Short mmCIF file of C-alpha atoms in Angstrom, two decimals:
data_model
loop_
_atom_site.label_atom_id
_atom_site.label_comp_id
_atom_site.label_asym_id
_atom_site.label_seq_id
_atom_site.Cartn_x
_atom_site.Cartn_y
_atom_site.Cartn_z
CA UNK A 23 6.06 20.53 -29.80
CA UNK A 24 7.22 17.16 -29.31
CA UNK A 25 5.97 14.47 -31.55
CA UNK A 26 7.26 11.69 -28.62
CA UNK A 27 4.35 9.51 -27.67
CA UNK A 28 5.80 8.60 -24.15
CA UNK A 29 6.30 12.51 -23.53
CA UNK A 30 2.60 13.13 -24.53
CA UNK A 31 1.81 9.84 -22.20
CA UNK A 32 3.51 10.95 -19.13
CA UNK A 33 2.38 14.15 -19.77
CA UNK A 34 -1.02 13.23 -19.20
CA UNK A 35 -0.46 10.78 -16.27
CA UNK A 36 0.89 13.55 -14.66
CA UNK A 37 -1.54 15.91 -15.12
CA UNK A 38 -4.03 13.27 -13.93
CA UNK A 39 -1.95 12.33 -10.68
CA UNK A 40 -1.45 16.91 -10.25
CA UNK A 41 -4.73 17.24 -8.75
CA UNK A 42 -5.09 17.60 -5.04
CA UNK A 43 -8.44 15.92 -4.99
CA UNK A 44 -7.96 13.47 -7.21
CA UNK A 45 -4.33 12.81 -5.69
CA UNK A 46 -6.58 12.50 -2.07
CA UNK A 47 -8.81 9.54 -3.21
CA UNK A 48 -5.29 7.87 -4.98
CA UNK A 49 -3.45 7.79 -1.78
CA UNK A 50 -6.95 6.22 0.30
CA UNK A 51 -7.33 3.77 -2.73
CA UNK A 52 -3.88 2.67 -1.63
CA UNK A 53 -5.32 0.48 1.52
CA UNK A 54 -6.24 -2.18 -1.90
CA UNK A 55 -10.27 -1.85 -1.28
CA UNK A 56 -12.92 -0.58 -3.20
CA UNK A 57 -14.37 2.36 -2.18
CA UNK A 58 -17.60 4.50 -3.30
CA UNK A 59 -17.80 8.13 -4.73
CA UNK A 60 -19.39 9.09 -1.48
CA UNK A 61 -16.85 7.38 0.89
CA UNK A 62 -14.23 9.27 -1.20
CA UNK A 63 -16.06 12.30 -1.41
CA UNK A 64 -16.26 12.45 2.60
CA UNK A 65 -12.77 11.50 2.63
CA UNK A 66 -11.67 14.02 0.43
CA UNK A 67 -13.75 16.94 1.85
CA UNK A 68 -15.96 17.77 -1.23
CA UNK A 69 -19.04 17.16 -2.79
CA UNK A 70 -20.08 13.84 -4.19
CA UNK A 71 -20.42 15.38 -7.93
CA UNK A 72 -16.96 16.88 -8.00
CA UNK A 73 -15.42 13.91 -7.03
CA UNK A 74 -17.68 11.45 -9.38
CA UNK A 75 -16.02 14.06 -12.08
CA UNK A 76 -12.49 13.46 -10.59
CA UNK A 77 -13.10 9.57 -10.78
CA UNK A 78 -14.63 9.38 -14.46
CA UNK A 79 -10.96 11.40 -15.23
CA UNK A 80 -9.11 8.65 -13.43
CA UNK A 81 -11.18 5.53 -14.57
CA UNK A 82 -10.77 7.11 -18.06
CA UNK A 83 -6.84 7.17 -17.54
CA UNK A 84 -6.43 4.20 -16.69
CA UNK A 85 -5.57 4.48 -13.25
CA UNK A 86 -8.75 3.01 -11.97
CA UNK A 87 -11.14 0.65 -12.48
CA UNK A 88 -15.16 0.70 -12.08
CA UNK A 89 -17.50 -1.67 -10.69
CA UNK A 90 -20.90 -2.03 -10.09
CA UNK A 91 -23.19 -4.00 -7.87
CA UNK A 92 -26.89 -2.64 -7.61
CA UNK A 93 -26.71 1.16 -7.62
CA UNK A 94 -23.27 1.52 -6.31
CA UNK A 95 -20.52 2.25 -7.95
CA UNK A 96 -16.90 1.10 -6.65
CA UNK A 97 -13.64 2.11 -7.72
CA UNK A 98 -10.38 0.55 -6.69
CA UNK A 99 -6.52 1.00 -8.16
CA UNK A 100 -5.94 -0.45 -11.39
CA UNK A 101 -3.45 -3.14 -10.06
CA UNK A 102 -0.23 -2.92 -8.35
CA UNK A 103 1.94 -1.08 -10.54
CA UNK A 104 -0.76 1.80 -10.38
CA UNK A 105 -0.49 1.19 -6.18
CA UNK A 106 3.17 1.51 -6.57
CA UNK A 107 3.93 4.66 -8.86
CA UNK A 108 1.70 6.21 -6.11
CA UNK A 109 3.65 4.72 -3.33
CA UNK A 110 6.82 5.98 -4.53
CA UNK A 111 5.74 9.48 -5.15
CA UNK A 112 4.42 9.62 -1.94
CA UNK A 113 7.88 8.39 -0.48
CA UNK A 114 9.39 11.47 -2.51
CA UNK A 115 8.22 13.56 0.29
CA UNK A 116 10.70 14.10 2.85
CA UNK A 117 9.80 14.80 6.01
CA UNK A 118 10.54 18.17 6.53
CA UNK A 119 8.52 19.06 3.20
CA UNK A 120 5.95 16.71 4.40
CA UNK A 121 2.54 18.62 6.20
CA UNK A 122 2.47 19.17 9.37
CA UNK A 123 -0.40 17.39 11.56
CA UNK A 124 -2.68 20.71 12.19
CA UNK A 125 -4.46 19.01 15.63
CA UNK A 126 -4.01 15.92 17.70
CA UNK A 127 -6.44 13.87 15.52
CA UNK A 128 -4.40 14.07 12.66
CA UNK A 129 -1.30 13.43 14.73
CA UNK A 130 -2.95 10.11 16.09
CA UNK A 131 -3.38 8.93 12.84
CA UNK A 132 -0.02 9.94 11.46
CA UNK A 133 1.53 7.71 14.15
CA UNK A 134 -0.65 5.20 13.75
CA UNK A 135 0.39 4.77 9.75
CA UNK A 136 3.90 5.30 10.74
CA UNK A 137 3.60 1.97 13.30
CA UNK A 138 1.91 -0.08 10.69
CA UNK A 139 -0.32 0.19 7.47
CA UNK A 140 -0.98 -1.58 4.37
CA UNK A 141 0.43 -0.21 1.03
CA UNK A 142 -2.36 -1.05 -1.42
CA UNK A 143 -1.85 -5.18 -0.76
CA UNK A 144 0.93 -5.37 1.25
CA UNK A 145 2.45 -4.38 5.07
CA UNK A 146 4.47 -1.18 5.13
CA UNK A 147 5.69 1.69 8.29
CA UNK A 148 7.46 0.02 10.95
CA UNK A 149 5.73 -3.46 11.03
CA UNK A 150 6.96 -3.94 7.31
CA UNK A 151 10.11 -2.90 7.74
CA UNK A 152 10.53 -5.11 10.88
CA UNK A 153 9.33 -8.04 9.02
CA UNK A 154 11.41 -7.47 6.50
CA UNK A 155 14.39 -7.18 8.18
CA UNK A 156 13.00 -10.26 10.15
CA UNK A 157 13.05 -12.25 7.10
CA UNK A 158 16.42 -10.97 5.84
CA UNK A 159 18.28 -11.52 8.99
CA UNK A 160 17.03 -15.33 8.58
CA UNK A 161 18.07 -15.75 5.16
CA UNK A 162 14.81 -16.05 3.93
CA UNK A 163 15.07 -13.10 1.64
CA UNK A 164 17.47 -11.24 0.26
CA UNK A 165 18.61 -7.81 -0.40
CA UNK A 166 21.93 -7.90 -2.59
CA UNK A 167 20.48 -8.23 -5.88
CA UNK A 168 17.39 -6.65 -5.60
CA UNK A 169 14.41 -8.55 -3.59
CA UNK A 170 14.21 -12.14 -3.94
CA UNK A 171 13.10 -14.88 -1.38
CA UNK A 172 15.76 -17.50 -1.08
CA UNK A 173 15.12 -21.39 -1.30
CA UNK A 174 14.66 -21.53 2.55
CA UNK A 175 12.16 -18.13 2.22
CA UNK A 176 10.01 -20.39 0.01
CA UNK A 177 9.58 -23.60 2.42
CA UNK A 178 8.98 -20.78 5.34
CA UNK A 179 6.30 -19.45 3.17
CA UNK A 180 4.99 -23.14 2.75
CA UNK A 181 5.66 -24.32 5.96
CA UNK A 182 3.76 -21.25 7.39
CA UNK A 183 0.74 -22.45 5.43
CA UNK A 184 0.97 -18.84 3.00
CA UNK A 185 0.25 -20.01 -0.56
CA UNK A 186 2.15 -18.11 -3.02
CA UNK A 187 0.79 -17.60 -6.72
CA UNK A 188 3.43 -17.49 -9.04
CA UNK A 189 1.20 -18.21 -12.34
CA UNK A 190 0.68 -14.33 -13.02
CA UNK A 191 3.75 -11.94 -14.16
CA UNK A 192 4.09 -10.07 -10.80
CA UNK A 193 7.43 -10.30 -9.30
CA UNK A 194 7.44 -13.07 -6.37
CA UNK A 195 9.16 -10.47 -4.40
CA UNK A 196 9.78 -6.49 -4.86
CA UNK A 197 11.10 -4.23 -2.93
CA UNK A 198 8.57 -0.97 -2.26
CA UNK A 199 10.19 2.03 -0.87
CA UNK A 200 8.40 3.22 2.41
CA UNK A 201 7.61 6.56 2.71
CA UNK A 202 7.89 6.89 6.45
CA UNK A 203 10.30 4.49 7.00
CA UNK A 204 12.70 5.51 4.33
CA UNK A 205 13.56 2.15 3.72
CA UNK A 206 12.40 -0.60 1.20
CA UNK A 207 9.62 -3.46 2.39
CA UNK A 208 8.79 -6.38 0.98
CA UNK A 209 5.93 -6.08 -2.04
CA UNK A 210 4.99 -8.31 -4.65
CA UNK A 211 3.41 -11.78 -4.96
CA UNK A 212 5.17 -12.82 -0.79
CA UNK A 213 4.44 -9.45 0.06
CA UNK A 214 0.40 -9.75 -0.56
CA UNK A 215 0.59 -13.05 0.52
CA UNK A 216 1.79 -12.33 4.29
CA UNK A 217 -0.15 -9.28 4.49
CA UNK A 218 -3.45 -11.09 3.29
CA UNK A 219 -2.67 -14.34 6.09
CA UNK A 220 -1.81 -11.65 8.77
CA UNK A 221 -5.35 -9.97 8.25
CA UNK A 222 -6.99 -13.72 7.88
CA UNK A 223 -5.51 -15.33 10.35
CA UNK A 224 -6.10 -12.39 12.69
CA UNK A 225 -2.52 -11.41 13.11
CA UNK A 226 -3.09 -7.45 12.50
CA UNK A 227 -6.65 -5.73 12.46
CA UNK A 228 -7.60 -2.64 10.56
CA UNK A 229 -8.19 0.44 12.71
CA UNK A 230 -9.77 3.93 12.00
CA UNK A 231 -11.03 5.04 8.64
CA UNK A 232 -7.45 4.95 7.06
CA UNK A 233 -4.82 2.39 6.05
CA UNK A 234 -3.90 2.13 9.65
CA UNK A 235 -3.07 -1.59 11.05
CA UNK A 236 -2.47 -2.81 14.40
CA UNK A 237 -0.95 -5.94 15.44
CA UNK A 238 -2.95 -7.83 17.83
CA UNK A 239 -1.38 -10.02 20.84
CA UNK A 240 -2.16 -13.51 18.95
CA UNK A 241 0.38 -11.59 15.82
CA UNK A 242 2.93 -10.80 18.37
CA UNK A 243 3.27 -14.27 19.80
CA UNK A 244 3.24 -14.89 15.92
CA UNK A 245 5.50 -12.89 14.14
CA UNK A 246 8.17 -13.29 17.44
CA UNK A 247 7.82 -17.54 17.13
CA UNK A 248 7.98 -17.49 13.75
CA UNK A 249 10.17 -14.53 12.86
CA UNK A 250 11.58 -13.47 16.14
CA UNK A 251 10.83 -9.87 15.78
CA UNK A 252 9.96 -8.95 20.21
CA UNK A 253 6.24 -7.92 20.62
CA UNK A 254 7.03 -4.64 21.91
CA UNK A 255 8.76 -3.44 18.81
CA UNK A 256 5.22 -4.11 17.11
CA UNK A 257 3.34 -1.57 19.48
#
């Protein structure tokens, strides 16, 4: 037996992460809100006991945290890194490995992540690859080197009125491999930033019970003057 305390670390982060149940309310925790046992409970298709069991395992790991206002109880992802290592397991799924959708409900929805979503805090499926690409193509960011946002990227940020807070120790700009997409889009501290002023400034709205997104006709007359990514790539 190994006497390696990462090995005996890893080894019970995966066993954590190796439960379908507990994997279910991991991936809907990704859309960066809190959410209840019984929201989660519904959303993973069991009772509200097993998955309060499921969540005390996951709080206790360290892979969420609890709060509580009245008699509810909340959970929500740790922080990003936590949003990420879930991200990018999720994005190990190719997809011919990936399930099928078993009716057109399911298929809906599937398309409707694919067109645009958020990933835990920040815009992924085809609107975040389109804005990232946007932002490349203008020199605003850049790709060489890893993800960083160029001196021009941070006066656009500025200029667009998107506050960046660069006090903390999370990277200004990451990339975040998208699991539909196959590509990376933009994460980190510009990441949450645009995807918090497109939901506040009414750019994209949240649809259906999932981590869905749609851009609305004020974002596309947005994101195409300020970006000039055309509206019907958005749709």
């Amino acid at each position: 037996m190994t006497e390696d305390p990462q090995a005996r670390q890893l080894a019970r982060l995966a066993a954590l992460i190796a439960d379908e149940t507990r994997a279910a309310c991991l991936l809907a925790l990704l859309d960066g809100r809190a959410w209840t046992a019984g929201e989660l409970a519904r959303h993973a298709g069991v009772a509200a006991s097993t998955v309060s069991e499921h969540l005390g395992k996951l709080v206790a790991g360290g892979l969420l945290t609890e709060e509580r206002q009245g008699r509810h109880r909340y959970v929500r992802l740790t922080d990003a890194r936590v949003a990420h290592l879930i991200e990018d397991l999720a994005a190990q799924l190719t997809p011919d490995r990936a399930q099928r959708p078993r009716n057109l409900r399911e298929s809906s929805a599937g398309s409707a992540m694919a067109r645009g979503r958020t990933c835990y805090d920040h815009l992924a499926g085809r609107l975040g690859i389109a804005v990232t690409d946007a932002l490349t193509s203008r020199q605003l960011l850049r790709q060489d080197t890893g993800f960083a946002l160029t001196d021009a990227g941070l006066a656009w940020f500025a200029a667009t009125g998107i506050s960046l807070d660069r006090k903390g120790r999370r990277p200004l700009a990451r990339a975040c491999l998208d699991w539909t997409e196959r590509r990376p889009h933009l994460a980190g501290v510009a990441g949450a930033a645009l995807c918090r002023h497109a939901l506040d400034a009414g750019w994209c709205v949240r649809i259906g019970s999932e981590r869905a997104v749609k851009v609305t006709p004020a974002g596309e007359e947005a994101l195409e003057g300020l970006l000039g990514i055309p509206g019907p790539t958005l749709r």
